[in-house]
Short mmCIF file of C-alpha atoms in Angstrom, two decimals:
data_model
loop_
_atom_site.label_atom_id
_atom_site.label_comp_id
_atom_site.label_asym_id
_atom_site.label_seq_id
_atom_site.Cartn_x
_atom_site.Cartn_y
_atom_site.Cartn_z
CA UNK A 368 0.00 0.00 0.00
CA UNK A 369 1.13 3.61 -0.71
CA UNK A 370 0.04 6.67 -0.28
CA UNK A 371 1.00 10.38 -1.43
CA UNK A 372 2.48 12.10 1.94
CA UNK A 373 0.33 15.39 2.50
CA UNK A 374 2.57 18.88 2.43
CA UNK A 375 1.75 19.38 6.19
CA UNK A 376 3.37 16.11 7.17
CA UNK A 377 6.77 17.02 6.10
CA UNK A 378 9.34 16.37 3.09
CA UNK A 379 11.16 13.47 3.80
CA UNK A 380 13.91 12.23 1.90
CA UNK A 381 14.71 8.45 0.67
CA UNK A 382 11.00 8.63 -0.06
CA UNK A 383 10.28 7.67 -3.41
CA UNK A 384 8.43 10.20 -5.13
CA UNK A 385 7.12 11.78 -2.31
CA UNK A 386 5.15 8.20 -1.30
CA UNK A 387 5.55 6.41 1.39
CA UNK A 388 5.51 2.67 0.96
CA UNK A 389 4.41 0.36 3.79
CA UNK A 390 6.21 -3.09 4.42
CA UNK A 391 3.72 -6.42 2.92
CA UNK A 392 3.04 -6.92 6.88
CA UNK A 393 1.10 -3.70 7.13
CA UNK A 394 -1.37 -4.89 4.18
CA UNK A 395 -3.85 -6.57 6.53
CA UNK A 396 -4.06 -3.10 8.30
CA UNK A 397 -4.86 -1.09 5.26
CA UNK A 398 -8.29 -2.22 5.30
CA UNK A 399 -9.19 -0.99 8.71
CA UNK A 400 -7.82 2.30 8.16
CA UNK A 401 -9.60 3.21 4.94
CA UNK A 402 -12.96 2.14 6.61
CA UNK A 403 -11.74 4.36 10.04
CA UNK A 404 -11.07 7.42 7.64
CA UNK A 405 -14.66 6.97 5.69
CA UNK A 406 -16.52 6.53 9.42
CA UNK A 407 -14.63 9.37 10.49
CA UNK A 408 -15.25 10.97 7.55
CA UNK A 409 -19.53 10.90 8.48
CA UNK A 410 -19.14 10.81 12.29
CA UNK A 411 -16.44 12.06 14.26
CA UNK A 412 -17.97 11.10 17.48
CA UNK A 413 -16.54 7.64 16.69
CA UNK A 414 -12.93 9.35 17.47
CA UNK A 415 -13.14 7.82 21.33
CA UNK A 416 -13.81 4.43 20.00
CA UNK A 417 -10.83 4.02 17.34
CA UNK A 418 -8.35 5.46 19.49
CA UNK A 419 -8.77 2.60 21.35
CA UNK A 420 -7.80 -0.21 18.35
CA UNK A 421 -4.04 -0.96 18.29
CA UNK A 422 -4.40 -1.97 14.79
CA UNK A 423 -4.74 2.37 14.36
CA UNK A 424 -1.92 3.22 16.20
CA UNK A 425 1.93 4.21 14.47
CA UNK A 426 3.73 1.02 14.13
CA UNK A 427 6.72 2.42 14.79
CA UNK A 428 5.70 3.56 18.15
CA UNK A 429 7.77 2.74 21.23
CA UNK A 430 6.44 0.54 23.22
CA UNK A 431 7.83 2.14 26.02
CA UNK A 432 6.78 5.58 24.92
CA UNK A 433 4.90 7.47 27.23
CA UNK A 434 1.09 6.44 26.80
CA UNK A 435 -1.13 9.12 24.97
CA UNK A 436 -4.64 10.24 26.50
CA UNK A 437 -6.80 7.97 24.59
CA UNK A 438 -4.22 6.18 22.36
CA UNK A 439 -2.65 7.59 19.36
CA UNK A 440 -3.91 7.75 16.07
CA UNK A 441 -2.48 6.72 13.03
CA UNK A 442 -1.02 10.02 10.59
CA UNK A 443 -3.72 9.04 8.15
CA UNK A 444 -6.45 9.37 10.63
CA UNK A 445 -5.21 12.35 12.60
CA UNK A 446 -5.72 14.15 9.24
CA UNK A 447 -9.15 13.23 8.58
CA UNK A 448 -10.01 14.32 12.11
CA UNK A 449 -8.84 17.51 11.96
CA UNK A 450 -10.19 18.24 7.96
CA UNK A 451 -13.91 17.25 9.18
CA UNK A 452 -13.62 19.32 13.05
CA UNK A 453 -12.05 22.45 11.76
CA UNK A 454 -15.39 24.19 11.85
CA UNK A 455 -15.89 23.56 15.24
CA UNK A 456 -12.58 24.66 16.24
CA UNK A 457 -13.03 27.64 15.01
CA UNK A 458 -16.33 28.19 16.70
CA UNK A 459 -14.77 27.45 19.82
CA UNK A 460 -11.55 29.79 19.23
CA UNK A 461 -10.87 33.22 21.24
CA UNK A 462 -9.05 35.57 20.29
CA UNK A 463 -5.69 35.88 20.49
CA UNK A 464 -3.89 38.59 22.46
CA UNK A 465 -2.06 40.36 19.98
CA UNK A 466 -3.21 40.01 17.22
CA UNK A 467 -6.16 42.06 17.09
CA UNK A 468 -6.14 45.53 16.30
CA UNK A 469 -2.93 47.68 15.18
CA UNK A 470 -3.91 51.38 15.87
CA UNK A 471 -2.61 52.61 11.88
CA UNK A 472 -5.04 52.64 8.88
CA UNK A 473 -4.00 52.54 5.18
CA UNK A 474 -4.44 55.65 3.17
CA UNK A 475 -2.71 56.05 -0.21
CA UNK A 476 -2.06 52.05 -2.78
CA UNK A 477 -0.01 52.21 -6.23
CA UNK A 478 0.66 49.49 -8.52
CA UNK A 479 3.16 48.78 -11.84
CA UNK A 480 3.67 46.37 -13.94
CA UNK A 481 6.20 45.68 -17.02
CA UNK A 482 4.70 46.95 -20.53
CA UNK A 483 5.75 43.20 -22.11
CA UNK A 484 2.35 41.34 -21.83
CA UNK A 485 2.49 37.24 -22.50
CA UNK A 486 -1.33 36.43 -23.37
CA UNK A 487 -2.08 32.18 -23.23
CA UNK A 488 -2.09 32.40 -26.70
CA UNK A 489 1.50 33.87 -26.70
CA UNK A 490 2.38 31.15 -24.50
CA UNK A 491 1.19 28.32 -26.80
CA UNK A 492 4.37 29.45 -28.81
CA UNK A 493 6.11 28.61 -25.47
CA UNK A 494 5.51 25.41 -24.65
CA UNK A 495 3.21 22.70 -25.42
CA UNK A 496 -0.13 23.93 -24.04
CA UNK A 497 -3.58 25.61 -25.19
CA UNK A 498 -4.89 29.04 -24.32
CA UNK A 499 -7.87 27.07 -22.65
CA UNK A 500 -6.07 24.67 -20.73
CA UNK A 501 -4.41 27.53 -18.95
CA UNK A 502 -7.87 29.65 -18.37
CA UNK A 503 -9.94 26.87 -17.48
CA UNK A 504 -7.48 25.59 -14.70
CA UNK A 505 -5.52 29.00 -13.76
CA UNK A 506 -7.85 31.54 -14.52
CA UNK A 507 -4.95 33.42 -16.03
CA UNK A 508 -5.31 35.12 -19.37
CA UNK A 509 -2.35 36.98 -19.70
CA UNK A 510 0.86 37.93 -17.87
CA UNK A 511 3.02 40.93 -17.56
CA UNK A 512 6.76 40.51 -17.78
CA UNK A 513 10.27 41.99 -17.51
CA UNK A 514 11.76 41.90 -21.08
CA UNK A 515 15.42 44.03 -19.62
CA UNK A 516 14.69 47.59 -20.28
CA UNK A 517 13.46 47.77 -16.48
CA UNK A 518 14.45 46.15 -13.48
CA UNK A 519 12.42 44.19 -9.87
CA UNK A 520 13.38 47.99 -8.41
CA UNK A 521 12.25 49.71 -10.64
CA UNK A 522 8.62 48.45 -10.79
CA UNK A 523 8.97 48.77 -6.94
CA UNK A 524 9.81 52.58 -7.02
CA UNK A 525 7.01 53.68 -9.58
CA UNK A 526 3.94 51.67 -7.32
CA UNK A 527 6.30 53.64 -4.08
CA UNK A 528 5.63 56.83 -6.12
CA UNK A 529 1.94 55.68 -6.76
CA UNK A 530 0.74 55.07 -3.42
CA UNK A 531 3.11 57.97 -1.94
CA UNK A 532 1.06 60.84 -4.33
CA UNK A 533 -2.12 58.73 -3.48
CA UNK A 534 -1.81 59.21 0.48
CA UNK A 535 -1.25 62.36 0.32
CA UNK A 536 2.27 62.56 2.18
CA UNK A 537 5.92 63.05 0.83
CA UNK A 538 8.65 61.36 0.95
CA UNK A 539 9.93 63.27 4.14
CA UNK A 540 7.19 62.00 6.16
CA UNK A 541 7.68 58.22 5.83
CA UNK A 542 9.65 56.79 8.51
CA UNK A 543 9.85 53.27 7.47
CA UNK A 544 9.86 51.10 3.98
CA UNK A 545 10.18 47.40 3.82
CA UNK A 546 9.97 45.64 0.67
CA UNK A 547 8.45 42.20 0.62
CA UNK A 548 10.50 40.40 -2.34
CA UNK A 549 12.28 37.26 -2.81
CA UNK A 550 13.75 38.55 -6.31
CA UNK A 551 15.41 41.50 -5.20
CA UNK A 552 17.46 43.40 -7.58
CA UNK A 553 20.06 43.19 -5.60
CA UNK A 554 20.63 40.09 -3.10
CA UNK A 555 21.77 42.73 -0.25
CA UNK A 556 18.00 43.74 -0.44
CA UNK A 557 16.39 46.81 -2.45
CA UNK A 558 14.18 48.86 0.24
CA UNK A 559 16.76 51.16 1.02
CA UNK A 560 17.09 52.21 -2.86
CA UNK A 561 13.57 52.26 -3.38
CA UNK A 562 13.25 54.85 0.14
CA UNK A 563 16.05 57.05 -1.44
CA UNK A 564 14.34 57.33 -4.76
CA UNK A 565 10.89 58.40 -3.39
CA UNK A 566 12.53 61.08 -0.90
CA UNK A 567 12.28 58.99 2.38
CA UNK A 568 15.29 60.71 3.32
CA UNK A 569 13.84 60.37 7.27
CA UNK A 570 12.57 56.24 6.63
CA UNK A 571 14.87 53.04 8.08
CA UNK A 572 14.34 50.54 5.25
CA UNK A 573 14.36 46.66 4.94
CA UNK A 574 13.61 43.90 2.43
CA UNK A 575 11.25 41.11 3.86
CA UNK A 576 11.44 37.60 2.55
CA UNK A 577 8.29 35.41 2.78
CA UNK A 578 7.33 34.56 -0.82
CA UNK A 579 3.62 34.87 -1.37
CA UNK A 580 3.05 35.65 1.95
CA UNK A 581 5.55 38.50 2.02
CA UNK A 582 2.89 41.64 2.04
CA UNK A 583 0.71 40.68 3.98
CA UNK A 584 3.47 39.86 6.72
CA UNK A 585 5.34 43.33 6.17
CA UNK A 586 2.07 44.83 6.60
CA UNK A 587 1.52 43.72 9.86
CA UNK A 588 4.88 44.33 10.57
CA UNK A 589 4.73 47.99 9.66
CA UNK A 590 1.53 47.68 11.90
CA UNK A 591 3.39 47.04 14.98
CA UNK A 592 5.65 49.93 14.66
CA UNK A 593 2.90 52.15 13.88
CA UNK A 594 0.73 50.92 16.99
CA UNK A 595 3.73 51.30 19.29
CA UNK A 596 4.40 54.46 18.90
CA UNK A 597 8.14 53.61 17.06
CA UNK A 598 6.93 55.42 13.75
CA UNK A 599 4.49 57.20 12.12
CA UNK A 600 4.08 56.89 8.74
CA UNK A 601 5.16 53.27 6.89
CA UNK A 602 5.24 52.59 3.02
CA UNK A 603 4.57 48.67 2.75
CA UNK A 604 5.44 47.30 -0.78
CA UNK A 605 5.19 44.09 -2.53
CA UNK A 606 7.04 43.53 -5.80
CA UNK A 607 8.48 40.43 -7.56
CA UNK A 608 9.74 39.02 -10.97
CA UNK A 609 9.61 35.41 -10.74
CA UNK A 610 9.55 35.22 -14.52
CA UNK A 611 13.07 35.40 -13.55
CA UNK A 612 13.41 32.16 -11.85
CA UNK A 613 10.91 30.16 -13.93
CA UNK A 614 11.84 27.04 -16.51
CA UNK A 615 10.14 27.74 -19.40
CA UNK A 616 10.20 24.37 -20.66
CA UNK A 617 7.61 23.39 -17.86
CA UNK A 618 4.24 23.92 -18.80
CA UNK A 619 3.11 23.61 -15.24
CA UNK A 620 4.92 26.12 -14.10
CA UNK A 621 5.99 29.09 -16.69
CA UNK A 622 2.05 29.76 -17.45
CA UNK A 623 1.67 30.89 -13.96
CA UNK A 624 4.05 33.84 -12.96
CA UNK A 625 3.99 37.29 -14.13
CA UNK A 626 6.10 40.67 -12.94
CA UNK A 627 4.68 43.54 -10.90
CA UNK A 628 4.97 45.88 -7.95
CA UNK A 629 1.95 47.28 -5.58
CA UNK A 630 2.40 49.66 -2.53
CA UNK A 631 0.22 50.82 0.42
CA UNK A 632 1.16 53.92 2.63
CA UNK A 633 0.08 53.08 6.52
CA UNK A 634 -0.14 55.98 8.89
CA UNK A 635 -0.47 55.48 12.65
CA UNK A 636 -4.11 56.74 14.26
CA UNK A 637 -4.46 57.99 17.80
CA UNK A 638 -7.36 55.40 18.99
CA UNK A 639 -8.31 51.53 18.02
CA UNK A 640 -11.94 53.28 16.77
CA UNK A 641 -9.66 54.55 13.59
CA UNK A 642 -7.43 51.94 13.10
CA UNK A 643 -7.57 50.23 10.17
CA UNK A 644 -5.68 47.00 11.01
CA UNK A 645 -8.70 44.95 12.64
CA UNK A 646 -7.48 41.57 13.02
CA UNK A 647 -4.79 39.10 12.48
CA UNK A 648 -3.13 35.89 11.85
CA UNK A 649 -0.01 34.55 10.78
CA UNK A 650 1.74 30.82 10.29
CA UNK A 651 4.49 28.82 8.84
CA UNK A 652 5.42 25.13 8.48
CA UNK A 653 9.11 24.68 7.26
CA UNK A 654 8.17 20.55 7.03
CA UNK A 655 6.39 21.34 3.45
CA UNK A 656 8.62 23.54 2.04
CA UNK A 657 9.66 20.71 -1.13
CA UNK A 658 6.28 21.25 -2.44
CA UNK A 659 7.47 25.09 -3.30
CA UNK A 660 10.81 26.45 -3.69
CA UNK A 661 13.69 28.00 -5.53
CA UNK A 662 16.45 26.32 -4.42
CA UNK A 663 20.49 27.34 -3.67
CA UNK A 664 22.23 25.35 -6.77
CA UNK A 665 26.00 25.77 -5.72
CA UNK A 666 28.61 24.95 -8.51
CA UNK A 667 31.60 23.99 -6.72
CA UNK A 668 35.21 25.84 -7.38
CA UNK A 669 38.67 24.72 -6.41
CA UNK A 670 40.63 27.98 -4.94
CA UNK A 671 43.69 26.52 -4.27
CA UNK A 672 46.09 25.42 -1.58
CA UNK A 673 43.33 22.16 -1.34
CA UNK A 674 40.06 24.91 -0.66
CA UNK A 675 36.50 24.04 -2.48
CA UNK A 676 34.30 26.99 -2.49
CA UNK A 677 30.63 26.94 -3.81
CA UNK A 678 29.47 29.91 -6.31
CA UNK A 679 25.89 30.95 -6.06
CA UNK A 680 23.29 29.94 -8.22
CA UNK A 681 19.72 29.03 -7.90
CA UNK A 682 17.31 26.45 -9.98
CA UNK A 683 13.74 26.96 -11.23
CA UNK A 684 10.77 27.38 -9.12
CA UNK A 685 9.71 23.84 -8.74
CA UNK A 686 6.20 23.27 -7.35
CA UNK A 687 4.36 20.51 -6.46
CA UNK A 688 0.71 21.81 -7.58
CA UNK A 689 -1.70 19.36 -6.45
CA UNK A 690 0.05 19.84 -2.64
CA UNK A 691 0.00 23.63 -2.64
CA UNK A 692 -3.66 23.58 -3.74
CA UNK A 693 -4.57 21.39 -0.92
CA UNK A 694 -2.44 23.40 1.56
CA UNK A 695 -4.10 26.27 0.46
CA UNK A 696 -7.38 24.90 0.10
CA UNK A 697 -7.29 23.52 3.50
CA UNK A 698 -5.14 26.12 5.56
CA UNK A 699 -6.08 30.01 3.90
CA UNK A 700 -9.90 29.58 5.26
CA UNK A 701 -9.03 28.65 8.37
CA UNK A 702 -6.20 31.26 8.69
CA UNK A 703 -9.36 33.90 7.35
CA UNK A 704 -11.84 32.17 9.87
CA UNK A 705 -9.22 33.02 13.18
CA UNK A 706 -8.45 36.40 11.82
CA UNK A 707 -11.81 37.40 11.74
CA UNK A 708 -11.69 36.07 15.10
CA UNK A 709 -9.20 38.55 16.52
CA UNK A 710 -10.89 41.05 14.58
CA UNK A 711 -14.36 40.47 16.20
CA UNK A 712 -15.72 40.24 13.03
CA UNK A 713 -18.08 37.77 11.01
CA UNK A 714 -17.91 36.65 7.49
CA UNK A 715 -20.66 38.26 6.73
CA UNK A 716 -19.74 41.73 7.53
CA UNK A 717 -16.30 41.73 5.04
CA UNK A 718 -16.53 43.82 2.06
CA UNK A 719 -13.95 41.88 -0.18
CA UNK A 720 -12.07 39.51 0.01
CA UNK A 721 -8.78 39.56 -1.18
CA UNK A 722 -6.44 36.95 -1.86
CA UNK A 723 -3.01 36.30 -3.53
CA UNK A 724 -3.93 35.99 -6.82
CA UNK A 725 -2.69 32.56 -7.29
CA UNK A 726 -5.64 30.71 -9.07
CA UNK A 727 -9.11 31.41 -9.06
CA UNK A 728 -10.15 27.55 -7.92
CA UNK A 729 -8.56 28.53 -4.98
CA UNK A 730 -10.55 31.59 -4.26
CA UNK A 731 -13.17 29.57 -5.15
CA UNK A 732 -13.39 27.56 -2.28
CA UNK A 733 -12.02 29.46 0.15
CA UNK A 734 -15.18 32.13 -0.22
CA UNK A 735 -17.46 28.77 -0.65
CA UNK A 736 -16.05 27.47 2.84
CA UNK A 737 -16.38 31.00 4.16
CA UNK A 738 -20.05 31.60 3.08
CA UNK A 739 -18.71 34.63 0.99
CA UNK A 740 -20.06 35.17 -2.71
CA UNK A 741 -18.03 35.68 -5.63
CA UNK A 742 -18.92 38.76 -6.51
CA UNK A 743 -17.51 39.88 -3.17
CA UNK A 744 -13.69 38.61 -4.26
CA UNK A 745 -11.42 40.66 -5.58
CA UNK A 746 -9.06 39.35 -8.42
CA UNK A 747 -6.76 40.49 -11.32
CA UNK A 748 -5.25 37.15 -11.55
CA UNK A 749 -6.66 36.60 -15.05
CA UNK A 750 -4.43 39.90 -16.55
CA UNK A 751 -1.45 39.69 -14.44
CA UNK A 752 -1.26 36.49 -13.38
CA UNK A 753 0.65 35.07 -10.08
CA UNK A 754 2.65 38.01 -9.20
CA UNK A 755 3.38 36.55 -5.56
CA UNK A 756 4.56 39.37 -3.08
CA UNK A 757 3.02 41.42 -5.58
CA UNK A 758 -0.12 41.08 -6.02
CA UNK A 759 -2.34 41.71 -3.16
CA UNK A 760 -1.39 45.11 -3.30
CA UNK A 761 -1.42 45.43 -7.09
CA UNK A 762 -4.73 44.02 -7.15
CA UNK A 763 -5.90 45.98 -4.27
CA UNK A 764 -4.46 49.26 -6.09
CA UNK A 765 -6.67 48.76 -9.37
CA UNK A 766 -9.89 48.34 -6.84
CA UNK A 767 -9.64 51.05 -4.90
CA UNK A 768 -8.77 53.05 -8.19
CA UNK A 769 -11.82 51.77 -10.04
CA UNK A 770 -13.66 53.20 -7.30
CA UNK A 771 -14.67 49.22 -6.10
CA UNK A 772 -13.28 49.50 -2.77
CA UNK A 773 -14.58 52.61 -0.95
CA UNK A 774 -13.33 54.56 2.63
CA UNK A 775 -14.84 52.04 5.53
CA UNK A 776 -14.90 48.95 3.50
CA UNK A 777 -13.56 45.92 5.29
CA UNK A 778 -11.73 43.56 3.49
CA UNK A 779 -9.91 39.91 4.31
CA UNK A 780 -6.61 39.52 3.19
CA UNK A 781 -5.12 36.94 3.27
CA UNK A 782 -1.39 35.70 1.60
CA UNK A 783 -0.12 31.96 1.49
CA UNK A 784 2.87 30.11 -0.58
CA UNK A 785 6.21 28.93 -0.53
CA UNK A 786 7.73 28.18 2.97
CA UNK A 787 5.06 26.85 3.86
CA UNK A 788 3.40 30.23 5.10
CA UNK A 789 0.37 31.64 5.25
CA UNK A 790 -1.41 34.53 7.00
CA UNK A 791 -4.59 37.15 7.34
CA UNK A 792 -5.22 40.14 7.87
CA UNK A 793 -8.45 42.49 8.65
CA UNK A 794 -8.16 45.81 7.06
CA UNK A 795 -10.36 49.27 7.00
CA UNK A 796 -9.78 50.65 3.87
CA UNK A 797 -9.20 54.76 4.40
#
């Protein structure tokens, strides 16, 4: 018996293929769990009961381990438990102290992206795919990307500008810049270049790595200066060019990524009744990180005098897509549901909903499982593509410009990718 190891339970090597193979002397066993998972599946009351059978307990458990309350489930079974009880968890969950509001509100959002636009059909010339496989299973039409007459930085500086003359401030009165990225211009990080260019001759600067997670978590971290007093005005921005780092021989891949830049100005406010930051969350799990990454490729080099050094060099995004859509699936709902938590808000009382634009299945079921409609989510996905640290803000830039997104809206946020991480966030718009 084999079965595909879920991103949550870890990358594990001498596996073959990701699959973990059980010896012949576990066959007789395979039975009982796939009728355990299928009863648990319809009734999770019978938990109790099938923590009690040996035959669903590790194997490889010490004997003389420390007994678990109850008995210990086996991997397979611990998973279907806590799929089918999430709901109630989250029903039961408090908030957490914390992470509710951040007294600072967002007032000013710009956006860029590269004149060079890839449509599906220009990709068919790419590699061997169809305009229609790629909408009917992305959602993405078209994609923007860097073709070398502009850089990562530069996109990053023109949405700085954007959401700088959109606020209302100048450079002067910014006191703090990160940049989320993980394909900075320069590997030493580009937020302090991007601060000079815009006039934030008064602004600390930092670049902030989390992938597709990387705005949202630089905007709460901008939050928690602003709501400590430590500065006053914060320009949060979000730009990538993973067209960089993708093989375009792999049609799984290449279709997805575009280039782009958004921004968002945060100023601090004097009481939580004007904050804008409502509510919360934020996670990681290092144990899937195979099923998305960009990994260090070092060529060795002989020095000398007996000395092997390794020269930098990275290899293609590699993604395991049927892993990071259950991660996602699974994980940015409930990461929503305890942020609205914190924020002391229900589902029913968000505006939007904003995700990373990483395919609209996803956002699919994430508003299904939240009870939100469609017409409620905002997305861009299907001209710009997956423009990871980009593109909550870029898509959050062309709402607010449209006039969709109005002063008081609430909208859920919420970023998730390569790490693992994922996280929410509750904002006020204005």
């Amino acid at each position: 018996l084999a079965w595909p190891l879920r991103g949550r339970e870890g990358c594990q090597e001498g596996r073959y293929g990701g699959t973990m193979v059980m010896r012949r002397a576990a066959y007789p066993v395979a039975g009982v769990l796939l009728l355990a998972q299928v009863s648990l599946a319809f009734s999770p009351s019978l938990l109790p009961t099938l923590r009690a059978l040996p035959a669903l307990r590790p194997a490889s458990a010490s004997r003389s381990a420390a007994p678990l309350r109850g008995g210990r489930l086996h991997p397979s079974l611990l998973a279907t438990v806590s799929d089918k009880s999430s709901d109630v968890e989250t029903e039961k969950k408090q908030p957490r102290v914390g992470r509710g509001v951040l007294k600072c509100k967002p007032i000013g959002v710009g956006h860029a992206a590269p004149a060079v636009r890839l449509t599906n059909e220009g990709m068919e010339k790419v590699v061997d795919t169809t305009a229609e496989w790629i909408r009917t299973r992305t959602g993405i039409e078209s994609r923007h990307i860097l073709d070398g007459t502009e850089t990562v930085r530069d996109l990053a500086i023109r949405a700085a500008a954007g959401a700088l003359e959109s606020s209302g401030l100048k450079g002067e009165d910014i006191d703090m810049v990160i940049v989320a990225t993980s394909s900075a211009e320069d590997m030493f990080g580009d937020a302090p270049s991007v601060a000079a260019a815009i006039g934030a001759k008064n602004a600390f600067a930092m670049d902030l790595t989390a992938a597709c997670s990387g705005f949202l978590f630089a905007t709460v971290t901008a939050g928690q200066f602003l709501n400590n007093g430590a500065s006053k005005n914060a320009l949060v921005v979000g730009a990538d060019a993973l067209s960089r780092w993708v093989d375009w021989e792999d049609r799984n891949t290449c279709v997805l990524f575009g280039d782009g830049a958004g921004a968002m100005v945060l100023t601090a406010t004097e009481t939580e009744a004007e904050a804008g930051i409502l509510g919360f969350e934020m996670h990681s799990d290092g144990n899937g990180y195979c099923n998305l990454k960009l990994p260090f490729t070092p060529t060795e080099q002989d020095i000398g005098g007996g000395v092997t050094v390794t020269q930098g060099g990275y290899a293609p995004i590699s993604m395991v897509g049927k892993e990071v859509y259950k991660f996602a699936t699974r994980d940015v709902p409930r990461v929503l549901e305890e942020a609205l938590v914190n924020a002391g808000i229900e589902a029913s009382e968000v505006d939007h909903l904003l995700l990373h634009q990483a395919n609209i299945r996803i956002m699919e079921v994430v508003a299904d499982r939240l009870g939100i409609p469609m017409d409620k989510v905002l997305h861009n996905l299907e001209e710009y593509g997956n423009t990871s640290a980009a593109s909550i803000p870029l898509c959050l830039a062309e709402a607010v410009a449209s006039g969709k997104v109005k002063k008081g809206d609430v909208i859920a946020c919420a970023g998730f990718g390569a790490g693992l991480s994922w996280g929410a966030c509750v904002l006020r718009w204005g």
